[in-house]
Short mmCIF file of C-alpha atoms in Angstrom, two decimals:
data_model
loop_
_atom_site.label_atom_id
_atom_site.label_comp_id
_atom_site.label_asym_id
_atom_site.label_seq_id
_atom_site.Cartn_x
_atom_site.Cartn_y
_atom_site.Cartn_z
CA UNK A 1 -27.42 57.86 152.55
CA UNK A 2 -29.92 59.54 149.99
CA UNK A 3 -33.00 59.97 150.39
CA UNK A 4 -35.74 61.30 148.31
CA UNK A 5 -38.89 63.21 148.58
CA UNK A 6 -40.44 60.71 146.61
CA UNK A 7 -39.53 56.93 144.63
CA UNK A 8 -42.00 55.97 142.42
CA UNK A 9 -43.08 52.77 141.88
CA UNK A 10 -44.72 51.16 138.53
CA UNK A 11 -47.16 48.89 139.45
CA UNK A 12 -48.20 47.80 135.86
CA UNK A 13 -46.98 48.92 132.44
CA UNK A 14 -50.08 48.45 131.19
CA UNK A 15 -52.63 50.89 130.14
CA UNK A 16 -56.33 50.59 129.27
CA UNK A 17 -55.43 53.33 127.06
CA UNK A 18 -54.40 54.55 123.77
CA UNK A 19 -52.73 58.35 123.83
CA UNK A 20 -51.45 60.65 120.95
CA UNK A 21 -49.33 62.11 123.29
CA UNK A 22 -48.60 58.46 125.91
CA UNK A 23 -46.70 56.20 123.65
CA UNK A 24 -46.50 52.59 123.84
CA UNK A 25 -43.50 50.88 126.72
CA UNK A 26 -42.49 48.65 124.51
CA UNK A 27 -41.04 46.83 127.40
CA UNK A 28 -43.23 43.68 128.32
CA UNK A 29 -47.06 43.91 129.81
CA UNK A 30 -46.06 43.36 134.12
CA UNK A 31 -48.03 43.99 136.87
CA UNK A 32 -47.26 43.33 140.27
CA UNK A 33 -46.95 41.21 142.77
CA UNK A 34 -47.40 41.42 146.23
CA UNK A 35 -44.83 40.05 147.77
CA UNK A 36 -42.39 41.87 144.97
CA UNK A 37 -44.63 45.42 146.20
CA UNK A 38 -43.78 44.55 149.58
CA UNK A 39 -40.28 43.92 149.35
CA UNK A 40 -39.72 47.42 147.20
CA UNK A 41 -41.01 49.48 149.97
CA UNK A 42 -38.66 47.40 152.52
CA UNK A 43 -35.58 47.96 150.00
CA UNK A 44 -37.49 51.84 149.72
CA UNK A 45 -37.66 52.16 153.40
CA UNK A 46 -34.69 54.11 154.93
CA UNK A 47 -34.61 56.54 151.54
CA UNK A 48 -38.11 58.04 151.78
CA UNK A 49 -41.41 58.14 153.05
CA UNK A 50 -43.84 59.08 149.45
CA UNK A 51 -44.29 57.12 146.94
CA UNK A 52 -46.19 57.47 143.19
CA UNK A 53 -47.77 54.51 142.28
CA UNK A 54 -46.93 55.49 138.41
CA UNK A 55 -44.58 55.59 135.02
CA UNK A 56 -46.21 53.96 132.73
CA UNK A 57 -49.14 52.15 132.89
CA UNK A 58 -52.74 53.03 134.68
CA UNK A 59 -52.27 51.98 138.27
CA UNK A 60 -56.22 51.59 138.36
CA UNK A 61 -55.43 48.55 136.05
CA UNK A 62 -53.70 46.63 139.17
CA UNK A 63 -57.23 44.00 140.62
CA UNK A 64 -54.97 44.60 144.34
CA UNK A 65 -54.28 48.27 144.54
CA UNK A 66 -55.91 48.39 147.45
CA UNK A 67 -54.05 45.58 149.28
CA UNK A 68 -51.01 47.62 148.09
CA UNK A 69 -52.48 50.72 149.56
CA UNK A 70 -52.99 48.55 152.79
CA UNK A 71 -49.28 47.92 152.94
CA UNK A 72 -48.14 51.11 152.29
CA UNK A 73 -50.40 51.98 154.85
CA UNK A 74 -48.57 49.32 157.74
CA UNK A 75 -45.39 50.71 156.20
CA UNK A 76 -45.56 54.02 156.82
CA UNK A 77 -45.94 55.51 153.24
CA UNK A 78 -47.87 58.17 152.45
CA UNK A 79 -48.98 57.29 148.55
CA UNK A 80 -49.47 59.70 145.80
CA UNK A 81 -51.99 58.19 142.35
CA UNK A 82 -51.83 59.16 138.88
CA UNK A 83 -54.53 57.75 136.90
CA UNK A 84 -56.61 58.67 133.36
CA UNK A 85 -59.92 58.55 135.80
CA UNK A 86 -61.33 56.22 133.11
CA UNK A 87 -61.22 53.53 136.30
CA UNK A 88 -62.55 55.36 138.76
CA UNK A 89 -65.73 54.51 139.45
CA UNK A 90 -64.28 50.84 139.11
CA UNK A 91 -61.64 50.85 141.87
CA UNK A 92 -64.46 53.17 144.13
CA UNK A 93 -64.25 51.47 147.52
CA UNK A 94 -61.43 49.99 147.05
CA UNK A 95 -59.11 53.34 147.35
CA UNK A 96 -62.22 55.00 149.23
CA UNK A 97 -61.14 54.95 152.83
CA UNK A 98 -57.70 53.99 152.39
CA UNK A 99 -55.82 56.03 154.94
CA UNK A 100 -51.69 55.86 153.09
CA UNK A 101 -53.71 58.19 149.67
CA UNK A 102 -52.09 61.51 149.79
CA UNK A 103 -53.67 62.33 146.95
CA UNK A 104 -54.59 61.80 143.05
CA UNK A 105 -53.68 63.25 140.34
CA UNK A 106 -56.68 62.42 137.66
CA UNK A 107 -55.07 63.76 134.22
CA UNK A 108 -58.00 64.95 132.30
CA UNK A 109 -56.81 65.26 128.74
CA UNK A 110 -56.59 62.16 128.90
CA UNK A 111 -60.14 62.22 127.32
CA UNK A 112 -59.69 63.52 124.30
CA UNK A 113 -56.17 62.07 123.68
CA UNK A 114 -57.85 59.02 123.41
CA UNK A 115 -59.52 58.02 120.37
CA UNK A 116 -62.27 56.75 121.29
CA UNK A 117 -63.52 57.95 124.30
CA UNK A 118 -66.26 59.12 124.78
CA UNK A 119 -69.11 60.63 126.56
CA UNK A 120 -67.25 63.31 128.81
CA UNK A 121 -69.44 64.55 130.90
CA UNK A 122 -69.76 60.43 132.37
CA UNK A 123 -65.62 60.69 133.09
CA UNK A 124 -66.73 63.57 134.10
CA UNK A 125 -69.63 62.76 136.33
CA UNK A 126 -66.88 59.12 137.39
CA UNK A 127 -64.49 61.65 139.02
CA UNK A 128 -66.39 64.11 140.19
CA UNK A 129 -68.48 61.78 142.51
CA UNK A 130 -65.80 59.60 143.56
CA UNK A 131 -64.27 63.66 144.33
CA UNK A 132 -66.98 64.59 146.53
CA UNK A 133 -67.19 61.39 148.52
CA UNK A 134 -62.41 61.23 149.03
CA UNK A 135 -62.67 65.13 150.75
CA UNK A 136 -64.07 64.24 154.11
CA UNK A 137 -60.42 62.10 154.05
CA UNK A 138 -58.28 64.38 153.11
CA UNK A 139 -57.28 63.60 150.05
CA UNK A 140 -55.38 66.04 147.48
CA UNK A 141 -57.13 66.27 144.40
CA UNK A 142 -55.09 67.83 141.07
CA UNK A 143 -56.92 67.61 137.82
CA UNK A 144 -54.51 67.39 135.08
CA UNK A 145 -55.09 68.76 131.12
CA UNK A 146 -51.30 68.76 129.76
CA UNK A 147 -52.36 69.60 126.45
CA UNK A 148 -51.90 73.23 125.88
CA UNK A 149 -49.67 73.42 122.36
CA UNK A 150 -46.51 75.37 122.48
CA UNK A 151 -46.52 77.11 118.91
CA UNK A 152 -50.43 77.91 118.32
CA UNK A 153 -53.94 77.70 119.66
CA UNK A 154 -55.79 74.40 118.51
CA UNK A 155 -59.66 75.77 118.44
CA UNK A 156 -60.47 72.15 118.11
CA UNK A 157 -58.62 71.72 122.16
CA UNK A 158 -60.00 75.10 123.32
CA UNK A 159 -63.01 74.49 122.70
CA UNK A 160 -62.34 70.76 124.03
CA UNK A 161 -60.76 72.28 127.34
CA UNK A 162 -63.99 74.39 127.57
CA UNK A 163 -66.23 71.71 128.21
CA UNK A 164 -64.30 69.92 130.46
CA UNK A 165 -63.46 73.52 132.92
CA UNK A 166 -66.83 74.34 132.07
CA UNK A 167 -68.40 70.44 134.63
CA UNK A 168 -65.22 71.95 136.79
CA UNK A 169 -66.56 75.37 137.09
CA UNK A 170 -70.32 74.57 137.65
CA UNK A 171 -68.99 72.18 140.16
CA UNK A 172 -66.97 74.18 142.32
CA UNK A 173 -69.69 76.96 142.05
CA UNK A 174 -67.03 79.10 140.39
CA UNK A 175 -67.59 82.67 139.28
CA UNK A 176 -64.63 83.20 136.76
CA UNK A 177 -63.04 81.75 134.04
CA UNK A 178 -60.91 79.34 134.65
CA UNK A 179 -57.94 80.89 131.95
CA UNK A 180 -59.02 84.13 133.22
CA UNK A 181 -56.28 82.64 135.87
CA UNK A 182 -54.21 79.22 134.95
CA UNK A 183 -51.13 79.90 133.91
CA UNK A 184 -49.43 76.72 131.63
CA UNK A 185 -47.20 74.67 135.12
CA UNK A 186 -49.55 76.88 137.86
CA UNK A 187 -52.08 75.12 139.23
CA UNK A 188 -54.32 77.02 140.76
CA UNK A 189 -56.90 76.16 143.92
CA UNK A 190 -60.38 75.24 143.28
CA UNK A 191 -61.69 73.93 146.08
CA UNK A 192 -60.82 72.79 149.61
CA UNK A 193 -58.07 69.64 148.84
CA UNK A 194 -58.39 70.86 145.19
CA UNK A 195 -56.38 71.74 141.90
CA UNK A 196 -56.31 72.55 138.56
CA UNK A 197 -52.78 72.32 136.68
CA UNK A 198 -52.94 73.02 132.77
CA UNK A 199 -50.01 73.26 131.03
CA UNK A 200 -48.34 71.84 127.61
CA UNK A 201 -48.37 68.18 126.00
CA UNK A 202 -46.18 66.49 127.51
CA UNK A 203 -43.40 64.74 125.41
CA UNK A 204 -41.38 61.58 126.27
CA UNK A 205 -38.06 61.55 126.48
CA UNK A 206 -36.66 59.06 123.60
CA UNK A 207 -32.92 58.06 122.22
CA UNK A 208 -34.48 58.36 118.14
CA UNK A 209 -34.73 62.72 119.25
CA UNK A 210 -32.09 64.81 117.91
CA UNK A 211 -29.50 66.36 121.08
CA UNK A 212 -30.05 69.97 121.35
CA UNK A 213 -26.76 70.08 123.57
CA UNK A 214 -24.51 68.25 127.05
CA UNK A 215 -26.59 71.10 129.10
CA UNK A 216 -28.82 72.14 131.77
CA UNK A 217 -29.97 70.61 134.78
CA UNK A 218 -31.99 68.08 136.87
CA UNK A 219 -32.99 66.85 140.45
CA UNK A 220 -33.52 63.29 139.35
CA UNK A 221 -31.91 60.60 141.81
CA UNK A 222 -31.20 63.66 143.83
CA UNK A 223 -35.07 64.44 144.76
CA UNK A 224 -37.09 61.25 143.37
CA UNK A 225 -35.83 58.07 141.94
CA UNK A 226 -38.29 55.67 140.02
CA UNK A 227 -38.87 51.65 139.64
CA UNK A 228 -40.06 50.30 136.80
CA UNK A 229 -42.37 46.73 137.35
CA UNK A 230 -39.71 44.54 136.56
CA UNK A 231 -37.50 45.75 139.46
CA UNK A 232 -35.47 47.87 136.72
CA UNK A 233 -34.12 51.46 138.76
CA UNK A 234 -34.05 54.58 136.72
CA UNK A 235 -32.89 58.22 137.38
CA UNK A 236 -36.60 59.61 137.10
CA UNK A 237 -40.60 59.38 136.00
CA UNK A 238 -39.86 59.96 132.58
CA UNK A 239 -37.74 57.02 131.69
CA UNK A 240 -40.53 54.98 131.16
CA UNK A 241 -38.63 51.71 128.35
CA UNK A 242 -35.70 51.86 131.08
CA UNK A 243 -32.58 52.74 129.16
CA UNK A 244 -30.89 54.53 131.97
CA UNK A 245 -30.72 51.12 134.44
CA UNK A 246 -28.85 51.22 137.79
CA UNK A 247 -30.02 48.08 138.25
CA UNK A 248 -32.66 45.57 139.81
CA UNK A 249 -34.08 45.69 143.58
CA UNK A 250 -34.37 41.65 142.87
CA UNK A 251 -30.49 41.42 142.31
CA UNK A 252 -29.48 43.86 143.73
CA UNK A 253 -30.52 45.95 146.96
CA UNK A 254 -32.25 49.69 146.64
CA UNK A 255 -29.25 51.50 148.66
CA UNK A 256 -26.34 50.09 146.42
CA UNK A 257 -28.39 50.91 143.06
CA UNK A 258 -28.75 54.22 143.85
CA UNK A 259 -24.77 54.67 145.21
CA UNK A 260 -23.38 52.92 142.95
CA UNK A 261 -20.86 53.76 140.01
CA UNK A 262 -23.95 55.04 137.54
CA UNK A 263 -25.89 56.51 139.31
CA UNK A 264 -23.00 58.71 141.30
CA UNK A 265 -21.49 59.92 137.53
CA UNK A 266 -24.63 61.48 136.61
CA UNK A 267 -25.61 63.72 139.71
CA UNK A 268 -21.89 64.63 139.56
CA UNK A 269 -22.23 65.39 135.67
CA UNK A 270 -25.87 67.97 136.64
CA UNK A 271 -23.91 69.00 139.71
CA UNK A 272 -21.32 70.93 136.24
CA UNK A 273 -24.98 71.46 134.80
CA UNK A 274 -23.77 68.70 132.22
CA UNK A 275 -26.07 66.22 131.25
CA UNK A 276 -23.88 62.58 131.35
CA UNK A 277 -26.82 60.53 129.96
CA UNK A 278 -27.68 59.92 126.57
CA UNK A 279 -31.46 60.25 127.26
CA UNK A 280 -31.02 63.14 129.49
CA UNK A 281 -29.49 64.76 127.28
CA UNK A 282 -32.25 64.13 124.54
CA UNK A 283 -35.34 65.15 127.18
CA UNK A 284 -36.24 69.22 127.07
CA UNK A 285 -36.99 68.56 130.65
CA UNK A 286 -33.88 69.51 131.89
CA UNK A 287 -34.16 73.30 130.43
CA UNK A 288 -36.81 73.82 132.50
CA UNK A 289 -34.14 74.02 135.32
CA UNK A 290 -30.98 75.42 133.17
#
């Protein structure tokens, strides 16, 4: 039986922001029901102990996020959440003290990526207040600034990032500028259980992109898999449109899906350093692994 380091479960495909780096999904808007979530947990239980509540959408929009965390704990899962952070104050008491909660990733680049964002100090202040409170529960925190430009240095991006980083430097009493120590794609520790990661702007793969080659490698269906809000199983968290539809957990067992013909063909292809799926051939992420 295949086991994974993690399985992504999309609990909603809806987001409260419209960020420049994240194309809106063409899929139907959805919100997972607690009973559906419980059934999915039973399906993936033999395969992993770690779940990530994210593919597309903003997980803190789910009105029963606290119940989902309780369900995960009851079934022995540890949970990672990736959020834009705008709803952290509203969900403060739904998250605090939940034993299943292992890590929260705050996509701080969402603030500047969303055209209507206002009041950086309040946005970061709400996040920092939550992090202070959650620290006593040993939850890992990752601040993400994934908006670096590969081909040019943007003065606007650099200035906005400096404002954000300065607040973090003050909060954690850092005696250095974060930019002097952080490297793209690598995190630095800035406090107990607290990390900051800067990287280049994320680019979602799309069938509309040109193919550069069929060569490359990916850990999809080796270290992870993903389940969209309607139950569609896809190889990874980058297939935000469900292009590589391996099956649906509401119709077929997760075990059978990840051992199915299409899934095995994808894994065997990457064993030969070959991307057999069209979307994989149009995804730059595989180039990271050679």
